[in-house]
mmCIF file of C-alpha atoms in Angstrom:
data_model
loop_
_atom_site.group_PDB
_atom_site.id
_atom_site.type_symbol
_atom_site.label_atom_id
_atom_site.label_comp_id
_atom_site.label_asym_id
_atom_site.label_seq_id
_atom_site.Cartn_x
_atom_site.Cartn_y
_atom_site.Cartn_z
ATOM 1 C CA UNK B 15 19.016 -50.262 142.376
ATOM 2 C CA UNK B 16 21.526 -52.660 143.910
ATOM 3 C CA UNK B 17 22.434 -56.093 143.800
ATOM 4 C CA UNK B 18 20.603 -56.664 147.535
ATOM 5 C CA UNK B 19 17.388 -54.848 146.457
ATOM 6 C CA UNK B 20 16.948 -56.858 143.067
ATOM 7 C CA UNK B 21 17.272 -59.657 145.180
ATOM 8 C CA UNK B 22 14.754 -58.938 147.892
ATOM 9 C CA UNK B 23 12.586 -58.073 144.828
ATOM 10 C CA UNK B 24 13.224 -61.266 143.325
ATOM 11 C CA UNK B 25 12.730 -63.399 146.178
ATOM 12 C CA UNK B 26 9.573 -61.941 147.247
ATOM 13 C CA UNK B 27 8.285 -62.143 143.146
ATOM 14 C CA UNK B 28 8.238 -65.848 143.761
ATOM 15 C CA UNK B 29 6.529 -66.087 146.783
ATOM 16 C CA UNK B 30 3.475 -63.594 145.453
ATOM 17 C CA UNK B 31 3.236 -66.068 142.763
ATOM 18 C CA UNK B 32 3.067 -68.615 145.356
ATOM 19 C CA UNK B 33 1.358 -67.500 147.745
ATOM 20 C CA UNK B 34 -0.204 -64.321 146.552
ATOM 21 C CA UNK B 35 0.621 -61.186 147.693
ATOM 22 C CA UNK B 36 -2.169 -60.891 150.882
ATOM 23 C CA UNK B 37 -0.939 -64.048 152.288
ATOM 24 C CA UNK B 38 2.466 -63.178 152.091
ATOM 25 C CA UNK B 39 3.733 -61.563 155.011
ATOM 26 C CA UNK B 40 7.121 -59.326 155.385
ATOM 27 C CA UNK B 41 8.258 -62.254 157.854
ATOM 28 C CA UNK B 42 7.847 -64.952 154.541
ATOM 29 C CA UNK B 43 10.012 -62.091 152.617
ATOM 30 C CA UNK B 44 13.074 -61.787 155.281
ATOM 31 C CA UNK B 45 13.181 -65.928 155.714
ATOM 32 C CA UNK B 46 12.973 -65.735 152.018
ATOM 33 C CA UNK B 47 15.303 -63.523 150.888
ATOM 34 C CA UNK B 48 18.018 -64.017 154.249
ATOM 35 C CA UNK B 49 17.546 -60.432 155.417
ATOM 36 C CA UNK B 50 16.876 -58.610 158.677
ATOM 37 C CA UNK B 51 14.278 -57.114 159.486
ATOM 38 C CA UNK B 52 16.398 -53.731 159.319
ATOM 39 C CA UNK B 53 17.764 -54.857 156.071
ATOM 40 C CA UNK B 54 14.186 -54.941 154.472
ATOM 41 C CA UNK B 55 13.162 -51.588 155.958
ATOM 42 C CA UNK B 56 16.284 -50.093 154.407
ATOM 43 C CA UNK B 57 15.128 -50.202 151.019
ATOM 44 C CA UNK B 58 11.014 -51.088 151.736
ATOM 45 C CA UNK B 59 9.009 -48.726 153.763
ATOM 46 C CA UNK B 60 6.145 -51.117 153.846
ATOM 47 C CA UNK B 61 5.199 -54.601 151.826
ATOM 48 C CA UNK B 62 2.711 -52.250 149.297
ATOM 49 C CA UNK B 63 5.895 -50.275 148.789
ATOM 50 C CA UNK B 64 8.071 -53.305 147.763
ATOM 51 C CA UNK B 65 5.163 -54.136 145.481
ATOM 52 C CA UNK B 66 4.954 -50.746 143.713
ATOM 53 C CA UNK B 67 8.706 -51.318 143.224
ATOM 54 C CA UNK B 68 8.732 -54.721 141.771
ATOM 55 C CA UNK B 69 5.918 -53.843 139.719
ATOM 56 C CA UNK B 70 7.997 -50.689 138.334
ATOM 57 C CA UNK B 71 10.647 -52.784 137.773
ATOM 58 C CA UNK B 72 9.225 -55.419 135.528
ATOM 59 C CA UNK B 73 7.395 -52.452 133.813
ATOM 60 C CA UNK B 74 10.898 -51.637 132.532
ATOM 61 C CA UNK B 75 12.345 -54.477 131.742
ATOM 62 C CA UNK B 76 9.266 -55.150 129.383
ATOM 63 C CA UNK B 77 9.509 -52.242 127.776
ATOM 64 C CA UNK B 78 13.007 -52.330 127.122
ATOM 65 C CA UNK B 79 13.215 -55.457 125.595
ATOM 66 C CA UNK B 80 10.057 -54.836 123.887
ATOM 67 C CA UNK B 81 11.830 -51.710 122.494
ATOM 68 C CA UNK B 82 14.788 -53.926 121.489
ATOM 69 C CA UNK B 83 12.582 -56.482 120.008
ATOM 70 C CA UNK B 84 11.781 -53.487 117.640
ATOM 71 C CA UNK B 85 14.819 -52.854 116.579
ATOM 72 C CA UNK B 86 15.639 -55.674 115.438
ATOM 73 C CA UNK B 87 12.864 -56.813 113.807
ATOM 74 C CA UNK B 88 12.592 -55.266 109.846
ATOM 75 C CA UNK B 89 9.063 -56.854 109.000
ATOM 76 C CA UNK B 90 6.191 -54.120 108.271
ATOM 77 C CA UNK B 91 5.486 -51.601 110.850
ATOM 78 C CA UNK B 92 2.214 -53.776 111.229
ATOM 79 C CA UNK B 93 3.575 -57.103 112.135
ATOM 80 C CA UNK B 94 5.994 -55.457 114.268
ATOM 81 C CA UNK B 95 3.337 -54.231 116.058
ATOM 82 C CA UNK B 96 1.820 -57.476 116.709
ATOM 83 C CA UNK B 97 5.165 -59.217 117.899
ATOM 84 C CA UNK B 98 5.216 -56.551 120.590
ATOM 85 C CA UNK B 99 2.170 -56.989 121.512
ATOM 86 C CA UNK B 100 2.436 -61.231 122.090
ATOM 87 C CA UNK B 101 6.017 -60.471 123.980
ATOM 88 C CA UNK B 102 4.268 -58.222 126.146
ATOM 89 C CA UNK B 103 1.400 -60.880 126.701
ATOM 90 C CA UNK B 104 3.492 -63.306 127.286
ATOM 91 C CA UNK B 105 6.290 -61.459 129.628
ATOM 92 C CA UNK B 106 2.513 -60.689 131.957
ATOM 93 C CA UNK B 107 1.799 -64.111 131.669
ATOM 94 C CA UNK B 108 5.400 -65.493 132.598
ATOM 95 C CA UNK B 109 5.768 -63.109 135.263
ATOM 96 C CA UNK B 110 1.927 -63.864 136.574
ATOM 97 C CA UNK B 111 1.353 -60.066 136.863
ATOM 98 C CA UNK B 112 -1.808 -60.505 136.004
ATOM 99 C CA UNK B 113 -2.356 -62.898 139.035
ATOM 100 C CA UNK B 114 -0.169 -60.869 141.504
ATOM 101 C CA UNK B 115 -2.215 -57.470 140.702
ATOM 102 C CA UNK B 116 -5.557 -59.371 141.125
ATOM 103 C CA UNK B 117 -4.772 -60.497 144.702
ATOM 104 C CA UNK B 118 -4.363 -56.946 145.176
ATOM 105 C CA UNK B 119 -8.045 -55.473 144.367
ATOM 106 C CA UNK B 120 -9.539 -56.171 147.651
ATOM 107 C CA UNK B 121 -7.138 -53.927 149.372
ATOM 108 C CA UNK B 122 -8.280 -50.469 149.950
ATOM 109 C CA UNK B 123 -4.415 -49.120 149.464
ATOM 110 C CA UNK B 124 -4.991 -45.971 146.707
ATOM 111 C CA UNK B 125 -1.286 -46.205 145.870
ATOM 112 C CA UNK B 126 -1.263 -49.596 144.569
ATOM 113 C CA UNK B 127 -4.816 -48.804 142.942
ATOM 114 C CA UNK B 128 -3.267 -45.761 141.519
ATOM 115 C CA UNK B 129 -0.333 -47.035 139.793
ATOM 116 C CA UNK B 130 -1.947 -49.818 138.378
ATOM 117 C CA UNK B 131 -4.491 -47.442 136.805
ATOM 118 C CA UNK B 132 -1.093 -45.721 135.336
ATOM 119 C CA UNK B 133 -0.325 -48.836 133.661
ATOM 120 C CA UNK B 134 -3.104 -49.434 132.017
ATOM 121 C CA UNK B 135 -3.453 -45.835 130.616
ATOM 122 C CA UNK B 136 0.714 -45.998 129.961
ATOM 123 C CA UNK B 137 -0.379 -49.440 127.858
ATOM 124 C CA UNK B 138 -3.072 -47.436 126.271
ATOM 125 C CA UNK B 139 -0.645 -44.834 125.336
ATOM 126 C CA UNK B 140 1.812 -46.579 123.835
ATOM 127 C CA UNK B 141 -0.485 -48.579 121.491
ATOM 128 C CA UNK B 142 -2.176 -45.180 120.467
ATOM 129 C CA UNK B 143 1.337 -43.834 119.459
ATOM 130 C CA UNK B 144 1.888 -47.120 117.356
ATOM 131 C CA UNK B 145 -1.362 -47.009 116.006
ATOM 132 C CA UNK B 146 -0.336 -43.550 114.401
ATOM 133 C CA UNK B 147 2.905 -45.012 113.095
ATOM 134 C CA UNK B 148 0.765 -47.997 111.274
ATOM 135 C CA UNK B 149 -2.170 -46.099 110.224
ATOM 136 C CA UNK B 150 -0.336 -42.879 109.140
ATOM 137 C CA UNK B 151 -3.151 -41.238 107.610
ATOM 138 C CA UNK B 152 -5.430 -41.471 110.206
ATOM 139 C CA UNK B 153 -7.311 -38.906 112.341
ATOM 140 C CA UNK B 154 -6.210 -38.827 115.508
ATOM 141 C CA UNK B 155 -9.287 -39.621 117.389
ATOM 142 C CA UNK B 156 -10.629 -42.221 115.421
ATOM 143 C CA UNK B 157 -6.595 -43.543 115.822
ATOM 144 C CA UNK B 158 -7.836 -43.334 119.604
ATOM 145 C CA UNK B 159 -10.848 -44.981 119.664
ATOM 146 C CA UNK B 160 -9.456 -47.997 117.674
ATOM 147 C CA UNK B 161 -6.199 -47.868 120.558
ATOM 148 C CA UNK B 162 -8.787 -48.229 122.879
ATOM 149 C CA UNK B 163 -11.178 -50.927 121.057
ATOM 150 C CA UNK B 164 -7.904 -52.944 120.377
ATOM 151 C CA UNK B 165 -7.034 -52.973 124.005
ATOM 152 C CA UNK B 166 -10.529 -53.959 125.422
ATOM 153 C CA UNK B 167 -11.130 -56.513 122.825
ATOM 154 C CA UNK B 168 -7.450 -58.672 123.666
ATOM 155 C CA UNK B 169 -8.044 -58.373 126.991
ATOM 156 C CA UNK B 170 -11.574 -59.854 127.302
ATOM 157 C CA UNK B 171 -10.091 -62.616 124.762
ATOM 158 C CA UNK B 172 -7.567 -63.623 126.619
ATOM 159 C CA UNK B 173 -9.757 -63.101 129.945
ATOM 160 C CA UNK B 174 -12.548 -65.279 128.174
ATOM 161 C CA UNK B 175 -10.043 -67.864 127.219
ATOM 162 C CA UNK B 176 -8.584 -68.006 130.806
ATOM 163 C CA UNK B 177 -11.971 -68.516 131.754
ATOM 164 C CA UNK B 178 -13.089 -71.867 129.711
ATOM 165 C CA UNK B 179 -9.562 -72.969 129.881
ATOM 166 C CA UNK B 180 -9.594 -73.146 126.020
ATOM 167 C CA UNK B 181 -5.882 -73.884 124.032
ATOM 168 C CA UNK B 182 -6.459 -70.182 122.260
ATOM 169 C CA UNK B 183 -2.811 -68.965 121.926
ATOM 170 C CA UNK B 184 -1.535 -65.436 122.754
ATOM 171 C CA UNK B 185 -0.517 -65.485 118.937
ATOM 172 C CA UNK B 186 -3.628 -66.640 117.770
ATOM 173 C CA UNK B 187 -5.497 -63.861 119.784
ATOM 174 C CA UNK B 188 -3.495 -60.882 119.258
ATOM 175 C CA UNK B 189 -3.163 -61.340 115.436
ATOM 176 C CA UNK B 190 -7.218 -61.930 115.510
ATOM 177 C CA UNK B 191 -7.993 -58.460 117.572
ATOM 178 C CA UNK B 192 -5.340 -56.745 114.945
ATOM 179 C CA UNK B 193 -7.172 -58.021 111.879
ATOM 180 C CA UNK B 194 -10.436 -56.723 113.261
ATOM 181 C CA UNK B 195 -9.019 -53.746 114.591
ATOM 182 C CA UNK B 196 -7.198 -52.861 111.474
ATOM 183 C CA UNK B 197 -10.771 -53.107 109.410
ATOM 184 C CA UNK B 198 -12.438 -51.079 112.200
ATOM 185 C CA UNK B 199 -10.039 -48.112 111.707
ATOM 186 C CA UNK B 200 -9.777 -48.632 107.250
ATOM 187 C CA UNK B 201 -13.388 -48.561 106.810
ATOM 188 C CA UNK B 202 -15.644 -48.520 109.686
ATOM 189 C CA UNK B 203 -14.565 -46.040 112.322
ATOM 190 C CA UNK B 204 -14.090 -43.269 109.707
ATOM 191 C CA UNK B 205 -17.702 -43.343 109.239
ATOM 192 C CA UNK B 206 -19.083 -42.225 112.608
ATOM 193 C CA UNK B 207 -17.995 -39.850 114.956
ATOM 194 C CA UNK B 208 -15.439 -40.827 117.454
ATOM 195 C CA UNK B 209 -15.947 -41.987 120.972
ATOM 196 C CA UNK B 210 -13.332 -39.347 122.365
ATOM 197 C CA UNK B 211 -12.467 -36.017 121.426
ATOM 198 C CA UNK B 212 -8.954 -34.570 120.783
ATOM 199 C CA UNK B 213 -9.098 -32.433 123.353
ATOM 200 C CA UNK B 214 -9.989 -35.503 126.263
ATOM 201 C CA UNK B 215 -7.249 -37.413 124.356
ATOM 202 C CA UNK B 216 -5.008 -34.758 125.042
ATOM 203 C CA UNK B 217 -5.700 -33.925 128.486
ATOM 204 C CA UNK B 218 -5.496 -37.811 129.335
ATOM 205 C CA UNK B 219 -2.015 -37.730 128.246
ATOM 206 C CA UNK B 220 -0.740 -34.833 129.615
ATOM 207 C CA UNK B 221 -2.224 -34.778 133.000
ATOM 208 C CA UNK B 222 0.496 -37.933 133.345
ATOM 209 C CA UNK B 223 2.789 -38.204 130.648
ATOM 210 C CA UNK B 224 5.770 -36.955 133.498
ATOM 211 C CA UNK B 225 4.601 -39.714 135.459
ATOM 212 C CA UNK B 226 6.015 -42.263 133.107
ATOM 213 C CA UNK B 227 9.182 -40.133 131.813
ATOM 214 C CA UNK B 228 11.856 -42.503 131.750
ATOM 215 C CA UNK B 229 9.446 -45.288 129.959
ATOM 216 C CA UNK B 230 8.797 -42.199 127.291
ATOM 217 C CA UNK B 231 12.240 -41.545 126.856
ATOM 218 C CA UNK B 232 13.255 -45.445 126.255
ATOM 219 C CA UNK B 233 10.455 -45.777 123.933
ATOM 220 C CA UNK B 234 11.872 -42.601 121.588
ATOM 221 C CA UNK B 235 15.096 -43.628 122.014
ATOM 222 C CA UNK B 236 14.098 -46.757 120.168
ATOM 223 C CA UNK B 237 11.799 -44.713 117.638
ATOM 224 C CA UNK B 238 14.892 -42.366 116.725
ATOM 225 C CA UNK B 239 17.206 -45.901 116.456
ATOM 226 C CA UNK B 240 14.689 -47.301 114.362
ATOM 227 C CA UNK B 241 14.395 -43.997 111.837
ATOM 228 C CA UNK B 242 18.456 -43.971 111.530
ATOM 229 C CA UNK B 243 18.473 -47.604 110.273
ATOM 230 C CA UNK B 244 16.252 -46.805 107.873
ATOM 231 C CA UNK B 245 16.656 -43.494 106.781
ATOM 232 C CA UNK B 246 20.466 -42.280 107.072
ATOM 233 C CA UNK B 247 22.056 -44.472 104.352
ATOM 234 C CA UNK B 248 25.652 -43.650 104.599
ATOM 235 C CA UNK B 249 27.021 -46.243 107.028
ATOM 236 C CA UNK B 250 29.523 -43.550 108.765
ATOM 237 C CA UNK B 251 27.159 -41.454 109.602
ATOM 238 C CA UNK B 252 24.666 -44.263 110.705
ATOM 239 C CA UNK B 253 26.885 -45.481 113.307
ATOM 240 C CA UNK B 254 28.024 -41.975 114.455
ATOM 241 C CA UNK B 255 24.039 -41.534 114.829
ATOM 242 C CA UNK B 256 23.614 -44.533 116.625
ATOM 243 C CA UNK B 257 26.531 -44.385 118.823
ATOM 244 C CA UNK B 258 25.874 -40.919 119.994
ATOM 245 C CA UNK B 259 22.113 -42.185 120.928
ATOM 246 C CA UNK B 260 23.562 -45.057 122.911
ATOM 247 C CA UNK B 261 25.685 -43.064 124.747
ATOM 248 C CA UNK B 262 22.879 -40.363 125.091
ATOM 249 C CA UNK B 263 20.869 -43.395 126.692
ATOM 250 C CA UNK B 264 23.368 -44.873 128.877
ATOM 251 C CA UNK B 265 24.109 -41.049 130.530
ATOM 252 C CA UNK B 266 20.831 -40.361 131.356
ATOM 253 C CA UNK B 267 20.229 -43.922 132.615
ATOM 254 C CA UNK B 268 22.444 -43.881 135.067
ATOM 255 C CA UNK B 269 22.111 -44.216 138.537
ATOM 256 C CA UNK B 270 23.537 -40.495 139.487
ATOM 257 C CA UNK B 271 20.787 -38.410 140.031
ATOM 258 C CA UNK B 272 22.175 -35.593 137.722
ATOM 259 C CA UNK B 273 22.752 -36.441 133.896
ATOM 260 C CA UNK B 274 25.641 -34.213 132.794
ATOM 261 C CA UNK B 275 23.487 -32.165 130.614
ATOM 262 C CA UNK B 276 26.046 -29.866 129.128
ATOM 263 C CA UNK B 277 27.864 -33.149 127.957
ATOM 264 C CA UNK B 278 24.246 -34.531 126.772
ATOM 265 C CA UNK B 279 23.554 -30.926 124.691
ATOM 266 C CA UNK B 280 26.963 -31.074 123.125
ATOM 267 C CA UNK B 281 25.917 -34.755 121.685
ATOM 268 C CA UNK B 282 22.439 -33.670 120.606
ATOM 269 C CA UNK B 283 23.792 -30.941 119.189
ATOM 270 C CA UNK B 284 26.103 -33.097 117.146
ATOM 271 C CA UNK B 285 22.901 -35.457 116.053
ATOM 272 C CA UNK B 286 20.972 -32.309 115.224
ATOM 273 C CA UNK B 287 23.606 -31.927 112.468
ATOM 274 C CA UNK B 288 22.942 -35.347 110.272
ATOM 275 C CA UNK B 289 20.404 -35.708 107.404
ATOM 276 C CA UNK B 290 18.292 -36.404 107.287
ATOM 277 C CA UNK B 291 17.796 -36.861 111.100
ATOM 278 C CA UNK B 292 17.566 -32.792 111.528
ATOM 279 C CA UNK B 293 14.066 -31.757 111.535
ATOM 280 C CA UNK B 294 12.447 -35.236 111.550
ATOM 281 C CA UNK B 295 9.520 -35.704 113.478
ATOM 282 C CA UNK B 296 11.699 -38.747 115.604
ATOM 283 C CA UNK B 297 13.985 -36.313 116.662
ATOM 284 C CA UNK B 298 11.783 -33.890 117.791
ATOM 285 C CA UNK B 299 9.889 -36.378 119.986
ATOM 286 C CA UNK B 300 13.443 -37.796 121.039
ATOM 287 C CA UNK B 301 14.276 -34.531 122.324
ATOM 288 C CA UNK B 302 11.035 -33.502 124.090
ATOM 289 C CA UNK B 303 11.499 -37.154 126.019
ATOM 290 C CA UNK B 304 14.483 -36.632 126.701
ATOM 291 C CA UNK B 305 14.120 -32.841 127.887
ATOM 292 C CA UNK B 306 11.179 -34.029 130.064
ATOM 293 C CA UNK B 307 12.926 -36.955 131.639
ATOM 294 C CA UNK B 308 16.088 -34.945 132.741
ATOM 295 C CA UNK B 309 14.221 -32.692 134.410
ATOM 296 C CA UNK B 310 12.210 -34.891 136.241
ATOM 297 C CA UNK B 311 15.691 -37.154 137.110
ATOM 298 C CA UNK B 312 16.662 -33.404 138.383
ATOM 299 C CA UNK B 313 14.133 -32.670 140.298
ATOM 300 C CA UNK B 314 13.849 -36.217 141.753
ATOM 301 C CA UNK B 315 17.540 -35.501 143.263
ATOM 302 C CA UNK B 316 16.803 -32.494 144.780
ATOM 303 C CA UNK B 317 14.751 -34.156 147.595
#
């Protein structure tokens, strides 16, 4: 993305937060942002279309500072967890993403409906995956169901608290739902049979996961990052780790539509080779991210 779409995108952020998106027209966006109106449909096809895009974009950003926030945070897996979790309450809240994608529920546009139902199951998915890297012990399912308690229960807190205008803090609220949540899955969801089967789990999942490839592969990129600083104790080899990650990331991230894969397959190839990074389950999720996202970045540039 250039320097005159992020712009566009930015200027017509603000007025959805002012305005909200249905009384904002495309006119208000080209006064806005100093643009024709040949300009705009250069980049936009429509005004739902500019949406989808600013919507994607702030998606990433979140993630990949919520990634970074990871990394360098060493607290327990737990409490790392839970800072996530505020950042990402508080980006939605700073951003009013909340308020933007409310103003757009009236609309009968399934595109717009459709990737906001992605989001929520993306969300979902993410704190299921964390949830197995806090409780590693735990089944699956029942790692599921409390993913999905967790996730209902902050969001009709903070919905609730929005409501009677109470001074509840993100902090406060996120740290309560974990406590809860954290009990649920140690003693009480282990006792019943869970809401949702492995095999609906699975199918949820993989039905989209290519939908969402290049937010999978920066989340395992920050997994893998995360297992070399604390696994791989020789600091040469730690920073030959690292460095061949970041330069992993930063080929496939770029804005060419083809990755140089034989250059990427030489530099896994080289990871592959440190202890105790070979085998580990990080790795193997790094590389089936990483596989999936290439290929979709290659098929993308074949249209």
């Amino acid at each position: 993305m250039n320097k005159k779409q992020q712009d566009i995108l930015e200027e017509a952020h603000k007025l959805f937060i002012e305005k909200g998106y249905l009384d904002t027209s495309i006119q208000d966006i080209l006064e806005r942002s100093d643009i024709s109106k040949g300009t705009f449909y250069k980049y936009f096809s429509s005004k739902s279309e500019l949406l989808l895009s600013l919507l994607s974009t702030l998606q990433e950003t979140m993630i990949v500072q919520r990634e970074k926030l990871a990394d360098e945070y060493t607290d327990s897996d737990c409490h790392m967890f839970e800072k996530q979790m505020i950042f990402m309450m508080d980006f939605i809240a700073e951003n009013n993403i909340s308020k933007i994608i409310e103003t757009t529920l009236v609309l009968n546009e399934k595109k717009i409906f459709h990737y906001i139902e992605e989001l929520k199951i993306s969300t979902l998915n993410w704190i299921y995956k964390r949830f197995q890297q806090i409780f590693p012990q735990g089944k699956h399912s029942e790692l599921f169901d409390g993913a999905v308690l967790f996730d209902g229960m902050l969001n009709n807190v903070l919905r609730t608290n929005k409501m009677l205008n109470t001074s509840l803090t993100i902090e406060h609220a996120v740290r309560y739902c974990m406590e809860h949540t954290k009990k649920m899955i140690e003693t009480g969801i282990g006792n019943r049979e869970p809401l949702f089967s492995e095999k609906v789990i699975t199918s949820l999942f993989e039905e989209r996961r290519d939908e969402h490839s290049s937010t999978e592969f920066i989340r395992v990129t920050s997994a893998l990052k995360r297992f070399v600083k604390n696994n791989v104790g020789d600091e040469t080899k730690q920073k030959e780790c690292l460095e061949i990650i970041t330069f992993i990331y930063d080929e496939v991230l770029e804005d060419n539509a083809s990755p140089r894969k034989f250059i990427i397959s030489s530099s896994l190839s080289s990871l592959e080779q440190i202890e105790p990074v070979t085998g580990s389950r990080e790795l193997e999720e790094y590389k089936r991210g990483l596989n999936r996202f290439i290929g979709n970045s290659a098929t993308k540039g074949e249209h």
